[in-house]
Amino acid sequence: MRKTLIAGNWKMNLDWDEAMTLFANLVKLEAENHINVEVAVFPPSTYLRHFYELKKGRNSGLGIGAQDCSAHESGAYTGETAASMIASVGAQYILVGHSERREYHNESNHSLSDKVIQALKYGLSPVFCCGEKLEDRENENQTFVIDNQLDSTIFNLSEEDFSKVIIAYEPVWAIGTGKTASPEQAQEMHSFIRGLVQSRYGHDVAEKCRILYGGSMKPSNAKELLSQPDVDGGLIGGASLSIKEFAQIIDSSV
Ligand code: 13P
Protein backbone atom coordinates (compact mmCIF):
# COMPACT_ATOMS: atom_id res chain seq x y z
CA MET A 1 0.00 0.00 0.00
CA ARG A 2 1.45 3.35 -1.04
CA LYS A 3 1.13 6.19 1.44
CA THR A 4 -0.32 9.35 -0.06
CA LEU A 5 1.99 12.35 -0.06
CA ILE A 6 0.57 15.85 -0.26
CA ALA A 7 3.42 18.25 -0.92
CA GLY A 8 3.44 22.03 -1.25
CA ASN A 9 5.97 23.62 -3.56
CA TRP A 10 6.07 27.22 -2.40
CA LYS A 11 8.40 28.23 -5.25
CA MET A 12 9.83 31.76 -4.78
CA ASN A 13 6.96 33.04 -2.66
CA LEU A 14 6.38 34.29 0.90
CA ASP A 15 8.70 36.46 2.96
CA TRP A 16 9.97 35.32 6.36
CA ASP A 17 6.90 36.41 8.38
CA GLU A 18 4.44 34.99 5.87
CA ALA A 19 6.34 31.73 5.63
CA MET A 20 6.58 31.36 9.42
CA THR A 21 2.86 31.98 9.79
CA LEU A 22 1.97 29.44 7.12
CA PHE A 23 4.29 26.79 8.51
CA ALA A 24 3.07 27.39 12.09
CA ASN A 25 -0.50 27.03 10.84
CA LEU A 26 0.37 23.75 9.17
CA VAL A 27 1.95 22.42 12.36
CA LYS A 28 -1.20 23.46 14.23
CA LEU A 29 -3.44 21.83 11.62
CA GLU A 30 -1.48 18.62 11.92
CA ALA A 31 -1.62 18.70 15.74
CA GLU A 32 -5.37 19.30 15.85
CA ASN A 33 -6.45 16.86 13.15
CA HIS A 34 -5.95 13.24 12.51
CA ILE A 35 -4.02 13.28 9.25
CA ASN A 36 -3.18 9.88 7.90
CA VAL A 37 -1.35 11.02 4.80
CA GLU A 38 2.19 12.34 4.59
CA VAL A 39 2.40 16.12 4.27
CA ALA A 40 5.52 17.99 3.19
CA VAL A 41 6.45 21.51 2.14
CA PHE A 42 9.21 22.80 -0.08
CA PRO A 43 9.89 26.39 1.02
CA PRO A 44 12.81 28.54 -0.13
CA SER A 45 15.83 26.82 1.39
CA THR A 46 16.75 29.79 3.62
CA TYR A 47 13.76 28.85 5.81
CA LEU A 48 14.50 25.16 6.17
CA ARG A 49 16.55 25.22 9.36
CA HIS A 50 13.99 27.28 11.19
CA PHE A 51 11.21 24.97 10.07
CA TYR A 52 13.24 22.01 11.22
CA GLU A 53 13.67 23.52 14.71
CA LEU A 54 10.01 24.43 14.86
CA LYS A 55 8.77 20.99 13.92
CA LYS A 56 11.25 19.30 16.22
CA GLY A 57 10.04 21.44 19.13
CA ARG A 58 6.43 20.47 18.43
CA ASN A 59 7.06 16.83 17.60
CA SER A 60 5.57 17.39 14.18
CA GLY A 61 5.67 14.80 11.43
CA LEU A 62 5.57 17.36 8.61
CA GLY A 63 8.19 16.76 5.97
CA ILE A 64 10.39 19.53 4.64
CA GLY A 65 12.45 19.73 1.50
CA ALA A 66 14.38 22.05 -0.79
CA GLN A 67 13.34 22.99 -4.31
CA ASP A 68 16.70 22.22 -5.90
CA CYS A 69 20.29 21.31 -5.11
CA SER A 70 23.61 21.54 -6.88
CA ALA A 71 24.78 18.76 -9.17
CA HIS A 72 28.21 19.19 -7.55
CA GLU A 73 29.54 17.95 -4.26
CA SER A 74 31.08 21.24 -3.05
CA GLY A 75 33.48 23.95 -4.19
CA ALA A 76 33.59 27.05 -6.36
CA TYR A 77 29.95 27.14 -7.54
CA THR A 78 28.75 30.57 -6.47
CA GLY A 79 25.08 30.71 -5.61
CA GLU A 80 24.58 26.96 -5.44
CA THR A 81 23.56 24.88 -2.44
CA ALA A 82 24.91 21.36 -2.05
CA ALA A 83 22.67 18.41 -1.20
CA SER A 84 24.89 17.78 1.84
CA MET A 85 24.05 21.28 3.13
CA ILE A 86 20.33 20.76 2.61
CA ALA A 87 20.52 17.46 4.48
CA SER A 88 22.54 19.08 7.28
CA VAL A 89 19.78 21.58 8.06
CA GLY A 90 17.27 18.78 8.60
CA ALA A 91 15.44 18.44 5.27
CA GLN A 92 14.27 15.03 4.09
CA TYR A 93 13.25 15.71 0.51
CA ILE A 94 14.51 17.52 -2.53
CA LEU A 95 12.74 18.47 -5.73
CA VAL A 96 14.78 17.63 -8.78
CA GLY A 97 14.02 18.63 -12.36
CA HIS A 98 11.02 20.87 -11.84
CA SER A 99 9.98 22.17 -15.25
CA GLU A 100 10.66 25.76 -14.18
CA ARG A 101 14.28 24.79 -13.46
CA ARG A 102 14.54 22.81 -16.68
CA GLU A 103 13.24 25.78 -18.63
CA TYR A 104 14.80 28.81 -16.93
CA HIS A 105 18.08 27.20 -15.92
CA ASN A 106 18.56 24.86 -18.87
CA GLU A 107 18.85 21.83 -16.63
CA SER A 108 19.89 18.84 -18.69
CA ASN A 109 19.16 15.19 -18.05
CA HIS A 110 22.84 14.81 -17.27
CA SER A 111 22.88 17.43 -14.51
CA LEU A 112 19.57 16.15 -13.13
CA SER A 113 21.08 12.67 -12.82
CA ASP A 114 23.97 14.17 -10.86
CA LYS A 115 21.57 16.03 -8.59
CA VAL A 116 19.67 12.82 -7.84
CA ILE A 117 22.94 11.07 -7.04
CA GLN A 118 23.97 13.90 -4.71
CA ALA A 119 20.59 13.85 -2.97
CA LEU A 120 20.69 10.10 -2.43
CA LYS A 121 24.26 10.25 -1.20
CA TYR A 122 23.14 12.48 1.66
CA GLY A 123 19.99 10.56 2.54
CA LEU A 124 17.48 12.90 0.90
CA SER A 125 14.49 11.50 -0.99
CA PRO A 126 14.44 13.04 -4.45
CA VAL A 127 11.04 14.04 -5.81
CA PHE A 128 11.86 13.77 -9.48
CA CYS A 129 9.65 15.88 -11.74
CA CYS A 130 8.75 15.00 -15.30
CA GLY A 131 6.15 16.35 -17.67
CA GLU A 132 5.46 17.24 -21.25
CA LYS A 133 4.97 20.71 -22.73
CA LEU A 134 1.80 21.84 -24.47
CA GLU A 135 3.22 21.24 -27.94
CA ASP A 136 4.21 17.69 -26.98
CA ARG A 137 0.66 17.03 -25.80
CA GLU A 138 -0.81 18.57 -28.94
CA ASN A 139 1.43 16.34 -31.07
CA GLU A 140 0.53 13.34 -28.89
CA ASN A 141 4.17 12.94 -27.91
CA GLN A 142 3.61 12.93 -24.15
CA THR A 143 4.52 9.31 -23.53
CA PHE A 144 7.66 9.61 -25.65
CA VAL A 145 8.76 12.72 -23.71
CA ILE A 146 8.19 11.13 -20.30
CA ASP A 147 9.90 7.91 -21.32
CA ASN A 148 12.93 9.92 -22.39
CA GLN A 149 12.99 12.08 -19.23
CA LEU A 150 12.99 9.01 -16.99
CA ASP A 151 15.10 6.71 -19.10
CA SER A 152 18.07 9.06 -19.24
CA THR A 153 17.98 9.98 -15.54
CA ILE A 154 16.48 7.98 -12.68
CA PHE A 155 16.25 4.74 -14.64
CA ASN A 156 20.05 4.60 -14.49
CA LEU A 157 19.86 4.12 -10.72
CA SER A 158 20.27 0.79 -8.98
CA GLU A 159 17.05 -0.77 -7.70
CA GLU A 160 17.98 0.13 -4.13
CA ASP A 161 18.50 3.81 -5.00
CA PHE A 162 15.48 3.99 -7.26
CA SER A 163 13.27 2.78 -4.41
CA LYS A 164 14.03 6.03 -2.56
CA VAL A 165 12.83 8.22 -5.44
CA ILE A 166 9.34 9.70 -5.66
CA ILE A 167 8.15 10.67 -9.14
CA ALA A 168 6.04 13.77 -9.78
CA TYR A 169 4.18 13.93 -13.07
CA GLU A 170 3.63 17.61 -13.81
CA PRO A 171 2.36 18.38 -17.30
CA VAL A 172 3.93 21.76 -18.05
CA TRP A 173 0.74 23.03 -19.69
CA ALA A 174 -1.11 22.57 -16.40
CA ILE A 175 1.37 24.38 -14.14
CA GLY A 176 0.14 27.74 -12.88
CA THR A 177 -2.30 27.93 -15.77
CA GLY A 178 -5.47 26.94 -13.97
CA LYS A 179 -5.77 24.16 -16.59
CA THR A 180 -5.63 20.78 -14.90
CA ALA A 181 -5.16 17.41 -16.48
CA SER A 182 -8.48 15.61 -16.29
CA PRO A 183 -8.55 12.71 -13.83
CA GLU A 184 -8.53 10.37 -16.86
CA GLN A 185 -5.49 12.07 -18.41
CA ALA A 186 -3.66 11.97 -15.08
CA GLN A 187 -4.50 8.30 -14.51
CA GLU A 188 -3.44 7.41 -18.06
CA MET A 189 -0.03 9.04 -17.62
CA HIS A 190 0.53 7.72 -14.09
CA SER A 191 -0.31 4.22 -15.20
CA PHE A 192 2.03 4.64 -18.17
CA ILE A 193 4.83 5.77 -15.82
CA ARG A 194 4.19 2.85 -13.47
CA GLY A 195 4.41 0.56 -16.48
CA LEU A 196 7.80 2.03 -17.38
CA VAL A 197 9.00 1.49 -13.81
CA GLN A 198 7.76 -2.08 -13.97
CA SER A 199 9.62 -2.78 -17.22
CA ARG A 200 12.82 -1.38 -15.75
CA TYR A 201 12.67 -2.59 -12.13
CA GLY A 202 9.91 -5.20 -11.98
CA HIS A 203 6.46 -5.47 -10.46
CA ASP A 204 7.28 -5.07 -6.76
CA VAL A 205 9.30 -1.88 -7.19
CA ALA A 206 6.61 -0.43 -9.48
CA GLU A 207 3.87 -1.19 -6.97
CA LYS A 208 5.76 0.64 -4.23
CA CYS A 209 6.76 3.64 -6.33
CA ARG A 210 4.87 6.80 -5.43
CA ILE A 211 3.80 8.97 -8.35
CA LEU A 212 2.44 12.43 -7.49
CA TYR A 213 0.39 14.64 -9.76
CA GLY A 214 1.16 18.36 -10.07
CA GLY A 215 -0.42 21.12 -12.13
CA SER A 216 -3.21 23.42 -10.91
CA MET A 217 -4.36 20.99 -8.21
CA LYS A 218 -6.86 22.79 -6.00
CA PRO A 219 -9.67 21.97 -3.58
CA SER A 220 -12.21 21.74 -6.40
CA ASN A 221 -10.36 19.04 -8.36
CA ALA A 222 -8.16 17.35 -5.75
CA LYS A 223 -10.58 14.64 -4.70
CA GLU A 224 -11.13 13.32 -8.19
CA LEU A 225 -7.46 13.44 -9.10
CA LEU A 226 -6.33 11.83 -5.86
CA SER A 227 -8.86 9.03 -6.13
CA GLN A 228 -7.28 7.71 -9.34
CA PRO A 229 -5.62 4.35 -8.63
CA ASP A 230 -2.16 5.39 -9.79
CA VAL A 231 -2.16 8.92 -8.35
CA ASP A 232 -0.37 8.69 -5.01
CA GLY A 233 -0.49 12.30 -3.99
CA GLY A 234 -0.07 15.83 -5.19
CA LEU A 235 2.64 18.40 -5.72
CA ILE A 236 0.82 21.66 -5.26
CA GLY A 237 2.04 25.12 -6.15
CA GLY A 238 -0.39 28.06 -5.89
CA ALA A 239 -2.94 26.36 -3.64
CA SER A 240 -0.26 25.36 -1.11
CA LEU A 241 0.27 29.04 -0.23
CA SER A 242 -3.14 29.23 1.41
CA ILE A 243 -3.60 27.22 4.61
CA LYS A 244 -7.31 26.94 3.86
CA GLU A 245 -6.86 25.53 0.37
CA PHE A 246 -3.95 23.28 1.29
CA ALA A 247 -5.92 21.91 4.26
CA GLN A 248 -8.86 21.19 1.96
CA ILE A 249 -6.59 19.30 -0.41
CA ILE A 250 -5.17 17.28 2.48
CA ASP A 251 -8.74 16.54 3.52
CA SER A 252 -9.67 15.38 0.03
CA SER A 253 -6.96 12.77 0.09
CA VAL A 254 -8.32 10.86 3.06
P1 13P B 1 0.50 24.99 -9.54
O1 13P B 1 -0.22 24.12 -8.55
O2 13P B 1 0.56 26.42 -9.14
O3 13P B 1 -0.03 24.77 -10.94
O4 13P B 1 2.03 24.49 -9.57
C1 13P B 1 2.30 23.14 -9.70
C2 13P B 1 3.74 22.93 -9.51
O5 13P B 1 4.56 23.38 -10.30
C3 13P B 1 4.18 22.20 -8.32
O6 13P B 1 5.53 21.89 -8.37
Tab-separated table of C-alpha atoms in Angstrom, residues 104-197:
chain	number	residue	atom	x	y	z
A	104	TYR	CA	14.805	28.815	-16.932
A	105	HIS	CA	18.079	27.199	-15.925
A	106	ASN	CA	18.564	24.857	-18.866
A	107	GLU	CA	18.853	21.826	-16.634
A	108	SER	CA	19.890	18.837	-18.690
A	109	ASN	CA	19.156	15.194	-18.045
A	110	HIS	CA	22.836	14.808	-17.273
A	111	SER	CA	22.881	17.425	-14.506
A	112	LEU	CA	19.573	16.148	-13.133
A	113	SER	CA	21.081	12.672	-12.817
A	114	ASP	CA	23.975	14.165	-10.864
A	115	LYS	CA	21.565	16.027	-8.590
A	116	VAL	CA	19.668	12.822	-7.841
A	117	ILE	CA	22.943	11.069	-7.043
A	118	GLN	CA	23.968	13.899	-4.706
A	119	ALA	CA	20.586	13.853	-2.972
A	120	LEU	CA	20.690	10.098	-2.431
A	121	LYS	CA	24.264	10.247	-1.201
A	122	TYR	CA	23.136	12.481	1.664
A	123	GLY	CA	19.990	10.557	2.540
A	124	LEU	CA	17.481	12.903	0.900
A	125	SER	CA	14.494	11.497	-0.991
A	126	PRO	CA	14.436	13.038	-4.451
A	127	VAL	CA	11.043	14.039	-5.807
A	128	PHE	CA	11.863	13.774	-9.478
A	129	CYS	CA	9.647	15.875	-11.737
A	130	CYS	CA	8.748	14.997	-15.302
A	131	GLY	CA	6.148	16.350	-17.670
A	132	GLU	CA	5.456	17.242	-21.250
A	133	LYS	CA	4.967	20.710	-22.730
A	134	LEU	CA	1.799	21.838	-24.468
A	135	GLU	CA	3.225	21.244	-27.945
A	136	ASP	CA	4.208	17.687	-26.980
A	137	ARG	CA	0.656	17.029	-25.800
A	138	GLU	CA	-0.808	18.575	-28.945
A	139	ASN	CA	1.433	16.341	-31.068
A	140	GLU	CA	0.530	13.335	-28.890
A	141	ASN	CA	4.167	12.944	-27.913
A	142	GLN	CA	3.608	12.933	-24.153
A	143	THR	CA	4.519	9.315	-23.531
A	144	PHE	CA	7.655	9.606	-25.647
A	145	VAL	CA	8.762	12.717	-23.714
A	146	ILE	CA	8.194	11.135	-20.302
A	147	ASP	CA	9.900	7.909	-21.318
A	148	ASN	CA	12.932	9.917	-22.387
A	149	GLN	CA	12.992	12.079	-19.227
A	150	LEU	CA	12.986	9.008	-16.986
A	151	ASP	CA	15.103	6.714	-19.100
A	152	SER	CA	18.073	9.060	-19.245
A	153	THR	CA	17.977	9.976	-15.537
A	154	ILE	CA	16.480	7.982	-12.678
A	155	PHE	CA	16.251	4.743	-14.642
A	156	ASN	CA	20.049	4.599	-14.494
A	157	LEU	CA	19.864	4.118	-10.719
A	158	SER	CA	20.267	0.791	-8.983
A	159	GLU	CA	17.049	-0.774	-7.699
A	160	GLU	CA	17.984	0.135	-4.134
A	161	ASP	CA	18.505	3.807	-4.999
A	162	PHE	CA	15.480	3.993	-7.257
A	163	SER	CA	13.273	2.785	-4.406
A	164	LYS	CA	14.033	6.033	-2.560
A	165	VAL	CA	12.828	8.216	-5.437
A	166	ILE	CA	9.344	9.703	-5.656
A	167	ILE	CA	8.150	10.669	-9.137
A	168	ALA	CA	6.036	13.770	-9.777
A	169	TYR	CA	4.182	13.929	-13.072
A	170	GLU	CA	3.633	17.606	-13.811
A	171	PRO	CA	2.357	18.380	-17.301
A	172	VAL	CA	3.930	21.763	-18.046
A	173	TRP	CA	0.739	23.034	-19.692
A	174	ALA	CA	-1.107	22.568	-16.396
A	175	ILE	CA	1.367	24.377	-14.136
A	176	GLY	CA	0.135	27.736	-12.877
A	177	THR	CA	-2.304	27.932	-15.775
A	178	GLY	CA	-5.475	26.940	-13.972
A	179	LYS	CA	-5.772	24.164	-16.591
A	180	THR	CA	-5.634	20.779	-14.901
A	181	ALA	CA	-5.160	17.409	-16.477
A	182	SER	CA	-8.478	15.610	-16.295
A	183	PRO	CA	-8.546	12.710	-13.832
A	184	GLU	CA	-8.525	10.370	-16.857
A	185	GLN	CA	-5.488	12.069	-18.410
A	186	ALA	CA	-3.657	11.972	-15.081
A	187	GLN	CA	-4.499	8.303	-14.514
A	188	GLU	CA	-3.443	7.408	-18.056
A	189	MET	CA	-0.025	9.041	-17.615
A	190	HIS	CA	0.528	7.716	-14.088
A	191	SER	CA	-0.312	4.224	-15.204
A	192	PHE	CA	2.029	4.645	-18.171
A	193	ILE	CA	4.826	5.771	-15.819
A	194	ARG	CA	4.192	2.854	-13.470
A	195	GLY	CA	4.407	0.563	-16.480
A	196	LEU	CA	7.803	2.028	-17.379
A	197	VAL	CA	9.003	1.492	-13.806
